[in-house]
């Protein structure tokens, strides 16, 4: 019996252990993994064995150049692979979580992925200054901030964001209500239709948005939409990874009295000294303390 030829494809949607992938010649494959493995992410380049028309089994994942994921005490949740940059979408209203924003920044820094922040709904002027003040803190750390309004100022929003996403693979994340879907529909005309098609394949016709999906704008440009979430665990990051993932910590690393300083309570700690002097925000150091605690709790 002739052995079936392996197909190489890019994963464009993930829902549970079901994946949608496209081959180089544009064929769509509904893929599953062998057994209970679910370590495949949107953006992965995979090798798969065809099993029936439009269906295949994933045999292997090709080497990744980046992987963004979150984790809790028990398991990891892969967001996207082989991406260049992360866009964190916040809005003037409803209010956004600084904890979630900071955790996403840390995850991206640890994965060496560039980060941008988008402040959406700037037409809602009542809360604009307060939102600008909060987002300005992240700008002070060196993260680019884009002020837009997807619904009120679509042309201006497109002109602002398109140069930033052009020729890159970008993943968009944000809490519910921030307008992330409106932004993606603006950047990718027809995203709604594509979502329904993907949903039909992956979830037997039920329209769902609880999965990650990639939309290709052109050969070199793609946008990955990740579903909204209320938590962003980073249990997978070790203490050493964490201290380097806070970019404002880096100038002080190696300057503590003790070479194995944990930057928590030690005397002569350069990080703690910088916090006391106001060079590092206390909020950020408190998050670091919490993340170190979490990294000690993981059991997988």
CSV table of C-alpha atoms in Angstrom, one decimal:
chain,number,residue,atom,x,y,z
A,1,UNK,CA,0.0,0.0,0.0
A,2,UNK,CA,1.4,3.4,-1.0
A,3,UNK,CA,2.3,5.6,1.9
A,4,UNK,CA,0.4,8.9,1.9
A,5,UNK,CA,2.5,11.9,1.3
A,6,UNK,CA,2.9,14.5,4.1
A,7,UNK,CA,1.4,17.9,3.5
A,8,UNK,CA,2.9,21.1,4.9
A,9,UNK,CA,0.3,23.6,6.0
A,10,UNK,CA,-0.1,26.7,8.2
A,11,UNK,CA,-2.6,26.5,11.1
A,12,UNK,CA,-5.1,29.4,10.8
A,13,UNK,CA,-7.7,28.4,13.4
A,14,UNK,CA,-7.8,26.4,16.6
A,15,UNK,CA,-10.8,25.1,18.6
A,16,UNK,CA,-10.2,22.4,21.2
A,17,UNK,CA,-8.2,19.7,19.5
A,18,UNK,CA,-9.6,20.7,16.0
A,19,UNK,CA,-7.5,22.9,13.7
A,20,UNK,CA,-8.0,24.5,10.3
A,21,UNK,CA,-4.9,24.8,8.2
A,22,UNK,CA,-4.1,26.0,4.7
A,23,UNK,CA,-1.5,24.5,2.3
A,24,UNK,CA,0.8,26.5,0.1
A,25,UNK,CA,-1.6,26.1,-2.9
A,26,UNK,CA,-4.5,27.4,-0.9
A,27,UNK,CA,-6.2,24.1,0.0
A,28,UNK,CA,-8.1,24.1,3.4
A,29,UNK,CA,-7.5,21.1,5.7
A,30,UNK,CA,-9.6,20.2,8.8
A,31,UNK,CA,-6.9,18.7,11.1
A,32,UNK,CA,-6.9,16.7,14.3
A,33,UNK,CA,-4.0,15.6,16.5
A,34,UNK,CA,-3.1,12.0,17.3
A,35,UNK,CA,-4.3,11.0,20.7
A,36,UNK,CA,-5.0,13.7,23.2
A,37,UNK,CA,-2.1,16.0,22.3
A,38,UNK,CA,-3.1,19.6,21.8
A,39,UNK,CA,0.2,21.4,21.6
A,40,UNK,CA,-0.6,23.0,18.3
A,41,UNK,CA,-1.0,26.8,17.9
A,42,UNK,CA,-2.4,29.1,15.3
A,43,UNK,CA,0.5,30.2,13.1
A,44,UNK,CA,2.3,26.8,13.4
A,45,UNK,CA,3.7,25.2,10.3
A,46,UNK,CA,2.7,21.6,10.5
A,47,UNK,CA,3.2,18.4,8.6
A,48,UNK,CA,0.0,16.4,8.2
A,49,UNK,CA,-1.2,13.1,6.6
A,50,UNK,CA,-4.4,13.4,4.5
A,51,UNK,CA,-7.1,11.0,5.8
A,52,UNK,CA,-10.0,12.0,3.6
A,53,UNK,CA,-11.0,14.9,1.3
A,54,UNK,CA,-10.2,18.1,3.2
A,55,UNK,CA,-9.1,16.2,6.3
A,56,UNK,CA,-5.8,15.3,7.8
A,57,UNK,CA,-3.9,14.2,11.0
A,58,UNK,CA,-1.1,16.4,12.3
A,59,UNK,CA,2.1,14.4,12.5
A,60,UNK,CA,4.6,17.1,13.5
A,61,UNK,CA,5.1,20.8,14.1
A,62,UNK,CA,8.0,22.5,12.4
A,63,UNK,CA,10.4,24.6,14.5
A,64,UNK,CA,8.8,27.8,15.8
A,65,UNK,CA,10.5,31.2,15.8
A,66,UNK,CA,8.2,32.5,18.5
A,67,UNK,CA,5.4,31.3,20.8
A,68,UNK,CA,3.0,33.4,22.9
A,69,UNK,CA,1.1,31.6,25.5
A,70,UNK,CA,-0.4,31.9,29.0
A,71,UNK,CA,-0.6,29.2,31.7
A,72,UNK,CA,-2.3,28.5,35.0
A,73,UNK,CA,-1.3,26.1,37.7
A,74,UNK,CA,-2.3,23.0,35.7
A,75,UNK,CA,-1.9,23.7,32.0
A,76,UNK,CA,-0.8,26.0,29.2
A,77,UNK,CA,-3.0,27.8,26.7
A,78,UNK,CA,-1.2,28.5,23.4
A,79,UNK,CA,-2.2,31.9,21.8
A,80,UNK,CA,-0.1,32.0,18.6
A,81,UNK,CA,3.2,30.8,17.1
A,82,UNK,CA,5.6,32.4,14.6
A,83,UNK,CA,4.3,35.9,15.3
A,84,UNK,CA,6.3,39.2,15.1
A,85,UNK,CA,4.3,41.4,17.4
A,86,UNK,CA,1.5,41.7,19.9
A,87,UNK,CA,-1.2,44.4,19.9
A,88,UNK,CA,-2.9,44.9,23.3
A,89,UNK,CA,-6.3,46.6,22.8
A,90,UNK,CA,-7.7,48.8,25.6
A,91,UNK,CA,-10.4,51.4,25.4
A,92,UNK,CA,-11.6,54.6,27.1
A,93,UNK,CA,-14.6,52.6,28.3
A,94,UNK,CA,-15.3,50.1,29.7
A,95,UNK,CA,-12.3,50.3,32.0
A,96,UNK,CA,-9.4,48.0,31.3
A,97,UNK,CA,-7.3,45.9,33.7
A,98,UNK,CA,-3.7,47.1,34.3
A,99,UNK,CA,-3.0,43.6,35.7
A,100,UNK,CA,-3.9,42.0,32.4
A,101,UNK,CA,-2.0,44.5,30.3
A,102,UNK,CA,1.1,44.2,32.4
A,103,UNK,CA,0.9,40.3,32.3
A,104,UNK,CA,0.6,40.4,28.5
A,105,UNK,CA,3.6,42.7,28.3
A,106,UNK,CA,5.6,40.3,30.5
A,107,UNK,CA,4.6,37.3,28.3
A,108,UNK,CA,5.6,39.1,25.1
A,109,UNK,CA,8.9,40.3,26.6
A,110,UNK,CA,9.7,36.7,27.7
A,111,UNK,CA,8.9,35.4,24.2
A,112,UNK,CA,10.9,38.3,22.6
A,113,UNK,CA,7.9,39.5,20.8
A,114,UNK,CA,7.4,43.3,20.0
A,115,UNK,CA,4.5,44.9,21.7
A,116,UNK,CA,2.1,47.8,20.8
A,117,UNK,CA,-0.8,49.2,22.7
A,118,UNK,CA,-4.0,50.4,21.1
A,119,UNK,CA,-6.2,52.9,22.9
A,120,UNK,CA,-9.6,52.5,21.2
A,121,UNK,CA,-12.8,54.6,21.4
A,122,UNK,CA,-11.0,58.0,21.7
A,123,UNK,CA,-14.2,59.6,20.5
A,124,UNK,CA,-15.6,59.0,24.0
A,125,UNK,CA,-14.0,62.1,25.4
A,126,UNK,CA,-15.5,62.0,28.9
A,127,UNK,CA,-13.0,59.4,30.0
A,128,UNK,CA,-10.3,60.0,27.4
A,129,UNK,CA,-7.8,62.0,29.6
A,130,UNK,CA,-8.0,59.4,32.4
A,131,UNK,CA,-7.4,56.6,29.9
A,132,UNK,CA,-4.5,58.5,28.4
A,133,UNK,CA,-3.0,59.0,31.8
A,134,UNK,CA,-3.1,55.2,32.5
A,135,UNK,CA,-1.9,54.2,29.0
A,136,UNK,CA,0.8,56.9,29.2
A,137,UNK,CA,2.5,54.9,31.9
A,138,UNK,CA,3.2,52.1,29.4
A,139,UNK,CA,4.3,54.6,26.8
A,140,UNK,CA,6.9,55.8,29.4
A,141,UNK,CA,8.3,52.3,29.4
A,142,UNK,CA,8.9,52.6,25.7
A,143,UNK,CA,5.9,50.7,24.3
A,144,UNK,CA,4.3,52.4,21.2
A,145,UNK,CA,0.7,53.6,21.8
A,146,UNK,CA,-1.8,54.0,19.0
A,147,UNK,CA,-4.9,56.2,19.7
A,148,UNK,CA,-7.8,55.2,17.4
A,149,UNK,CA,-11.6,54.9,17.1
A,150,UNK,CA,-12.5,52.0,15.0
A,151,UNK,CA,-16.2,53.0,14.6
A,152,UNK,CA,-16.1,56.8,14.8
A,153,UNK,CA,-12.8,57.4,12.9
A,154,UNK,CA,-12.3,54.3,10.6
A,155,UNK,CA,-10.2,55.9,7.9
A,156,UNK,CA,-7.9,57.6,10.5
A,157,UNK,CA,-7.7,54.3,12.4
A,158,UNK,CA,-6.7,52.4,9.3
A,159,UNK,CA,-4.1,55.0,8.4
A,160,UNK,CA,-2.6,54.7,11.9
A,161,UNK,CA,-2.5,50.9,12.2
A,162,UNK,CA,-1.9,49.6,8.7
A,163,UNK,CA,1.8,50.8,8.5
A,164,UNK,CA,2.4,49.0,11.9
A,165,UNK,CA,0.9,45.7,10.8
A,166,UNK,CA,2.2,45.7,7.1
A,167,UNK,CA,4.6,42.8,6.3
A,168,UNK,CA,4.3,41.4,9.9
A,169,UNK,CA,2.3,38.6,11.6
A,170,UNK,CA,0.5,40.4,14.4
A,171,UNK,CA,-1.7,39.0,17.2
A,172,UNK,CA,-4.5,41.1,18.8
A,173,UNK,CA,-5.7,40.5,22.3
A,174,UNK,CA,-8.0,42.4,24.6
A,175,UNK,CA,-10.7,42.1,27.2
A,176,UNK,CA,-14.3,42.0,26.1
A,177,UNK,CA,-15.8,45.3,25.1
A,178,UNK,CA,-12.6,47.0,24.0
A,179,UNK,CA,-13.5,46.9,20.3
A,180,UNK,CA,-10.9,44.4,19.2
A,181,UNK,CA,-13.3,42.8,16.7
A,182,UNK,CA,-14.2,46.2,15.2
A,183,UNK,CA,-10.5,46.9,14.6
A,184,UNK,CA,-9.9,43.5,13.0
A,185,UNK,CA,-12.9,43.9,10.7
A,186,UNK,CA,-11.4,47.3,9.7
A,187,UNK,CA,-8.0,45.8,9.0
A,188,UNK,CA,-9.4,42.7,7.3
A,189,UNK,CA,-12.4,43.3,5.2
A,190,UNK,CA,-14.5,40.2,5.1
A,191,UNK,CA,-13.2,38.9,8.5
A,192,UNK,CA,-16.8,38.3,9.6
A,193,UNK,CA,-17.5,36.1,6.6
A,194,UNK,CA,-14.2,34.2,7.1
A,195,UNK,CA,-15.1,33.7,10.8
A,196,UNK,CA,-18.4,32.1,9.9
A,197,UNK,CA,-16.8,29.8,7.4
A,198,UNK,CA,-14.1,28.7,9.9
A,199,UNK,CA,-16.8,28.3,12.6
A,200,UNK,CA,-18.8,26.0,10.3
A,201,UNK,CA,-15.8,23.7,9.7
A,202,UNK,CA,-14.5,23.6,13.3
A,203,UNK,CA,-17.8,23.5,15.2
A,204,UNK,CA,-20.3,21.8,13.0
A,205,UNK,CA,-22.1,25.0,11.9
A,206,UNK,CA,-22.4,26.7,15.3
A,207,UNK,CA,-21.2,30.3,15.2
A,208,UNK,CA,-18.6,30.7,17.9
A,209,UNK,CA,-15.9,33.2,18.6
A,210,UNK,CA,-14.2,31.2,21.3
A,211,UNK,CA,-11.2,30.2,19.2
A,212,UNK,CA,-8.1,31.9,17.9
A,213,UNK,CA,-7.9,32.5,14.1
A,214,UNK,CA,-5.6,34.0,11.6
A,215,UNK,CA,-6.6,36.3,8.7
A,216,UNK,CA,-4.2,36.9,5.9
A,217,UNK,CA,-4.2,40.4,4.4
A,218,UNK,CA,-1.6,39.7,1.8
A,219,UNK,CA,1.3,37.2,1.3
A,220,UNK,CA,3.5,38.9,4.0
A,221,UNK,CA,0.8,40.3,6.3
A,222,UNK,CA,-1.5,38.5,8.7
A,223,UNK,CA,-3.6,39.3,11.8
A,224,UNK,CA,-4.3,36.8,14.5
A,225,UNK,CA,-7.5,37.4,16.6
A,226,UNK,CA,-7.3,35.8,20.1
A,227,UNK,CA,-10.6,35.5,22.1
A,228,UNK,CA,-11.1,37.8,25.1
A,229,UNK,CA,-10.1,36.5,28.5
A,230,UNK,CA,-10.3,37.7,32.1
A,231,UNK,CA,-7.0,36.1,33.3
A,232,UNK,CA,-3.5,35.9,32.0
A,233,UNK,CA,-1.5,33.4,34.1
A,234,UNK,CA,2.3,33.2,33.6
A,235,UNK,CA,3.1,30.1,35.7
A,236,UNK,CA,5.5,28.9,33.0
A,237,UNK,CA,7.9,31.7,33.6
A,238,UNK,CA,10.8,31.1,35.9
A,239,UNK,CA,12.2,33.7,38.3
A,240,UNK,CA,15.1,34.3,36.0
A,241,UNK,CA,12.9,34.8,33.0
A,242,UNK,CA,10.6,37.1,35.0
A,243,UNK,CA,13.3,39.6,36.1
A,244,UNK,CA,14.4,40.1,32.5
A,245,UNK,CA,10.8,40.4,31.2
A,246,UNK,CA,10.3,43.6,33.1
A,247,UNK,CA,12.2,45.9,30.8
A,248,UNK,CA,12.6,48.7,33.4
A,249,UNK,CA,14.4,46.1,35.7
A,250,UNK,CA,17.2,45.5,33.2
A,251,UNK,CA,19.5,48.5,34.0
A,252,UNK,CA,19.6,47.3,37.6
A,253,UNK,CA,20.2,43.6,37.1
A,254,UNK,CA,23.6,42.5,38.2
A,255,UNK,CA,24.0,45.5,40.6
A,256,UNK,CA,22.5,43.9,43.7
A,257,UNK,CA,24.7,43.1,46.8
A,258,UNK,CA,24.0,39.4,46.4
A,259,UNK,CA,24.5,37.7,43.0
A,260,UNK,CA,21.5,35.4,43.6
A,261,UNK,CA,19.1,38.3,44.8
A,262,UNK,CA,15.4,37.5,44.3
A,263,UNK,CA,14.5,41.3,44.4
A,264,UNK,CA,11.9,40.6,47.1
A,265,UNK,CA,13.2,41.5,50.5
A,266,UNK,CA,17.0,41.3,50.3
A,267,UNK,CA,19.2,44.1,51.6
A,268,UNK,CA,21.3,45.9,49.0
A,269,UNK,CA,18.8,45.0,46.2
A,270,UNK,CA,19.2,47.4,43.3
A,271,UNK,CA,15.6,46.8,42.1
A,272,UNK,CA,14.1,47.5,45.5
A,273,UNK,CA,16.2,50.6,45.8
A,274,UNK,CA,14.9,51.8,42.4
A,275,UNK,CA,11.3,51.2,43.6
A,276,UNK,CA,11.9,53.3,46.7
A,277,UNK,CA,13.4,56.1,44.6
A,278,UNK,CA,10.5,56.0,42.2
A,279,UNK,CA,12.5,54.8,39.2
A,280,UNK,CA,10.4,51.6,39.0
A,281,UNK,CA,6.7,51.8,39.6
A,282,UNK,CA,5.5,50.0,42.8
A,283,UNK,CA,2.6,48.5,40.9
A,284,UNK,CA,5.0,46.7,38.5
A,285,UNK,CA,7.2,45.4,41.4
A,286,UNK,CA,4.1,44.1,43.1
A,287,UNK,CA,3.2,42.2,39.9
A,288,UNK,CA,6.7,40.8,39.8
A,289,UNK,CA,6.3,39.6,43.4
A,290,UNK,CA,3.0,38.0,42.5
A,291,UNK,CA,4.4,36.3,39.4
A,292,UNK,CA,7.4,34.9,41.3
A,293,UNK,CA,4.9,33.4,43.8
A,294,UNK,CA,2.8,31.9,41.0
A,295,UNK,CA,5.9,30.4,39.3
A,296,UNK,CA,6.5,28.4,42.5
A,297,UNK,CA,3.0,27.0,42.5
A,298,UNK,CA,2.9,25.2,39.2
A,299,UNK,CA,2.4,21.4,39.3
A,300,UNK,CA,2.6,20.3,35.6
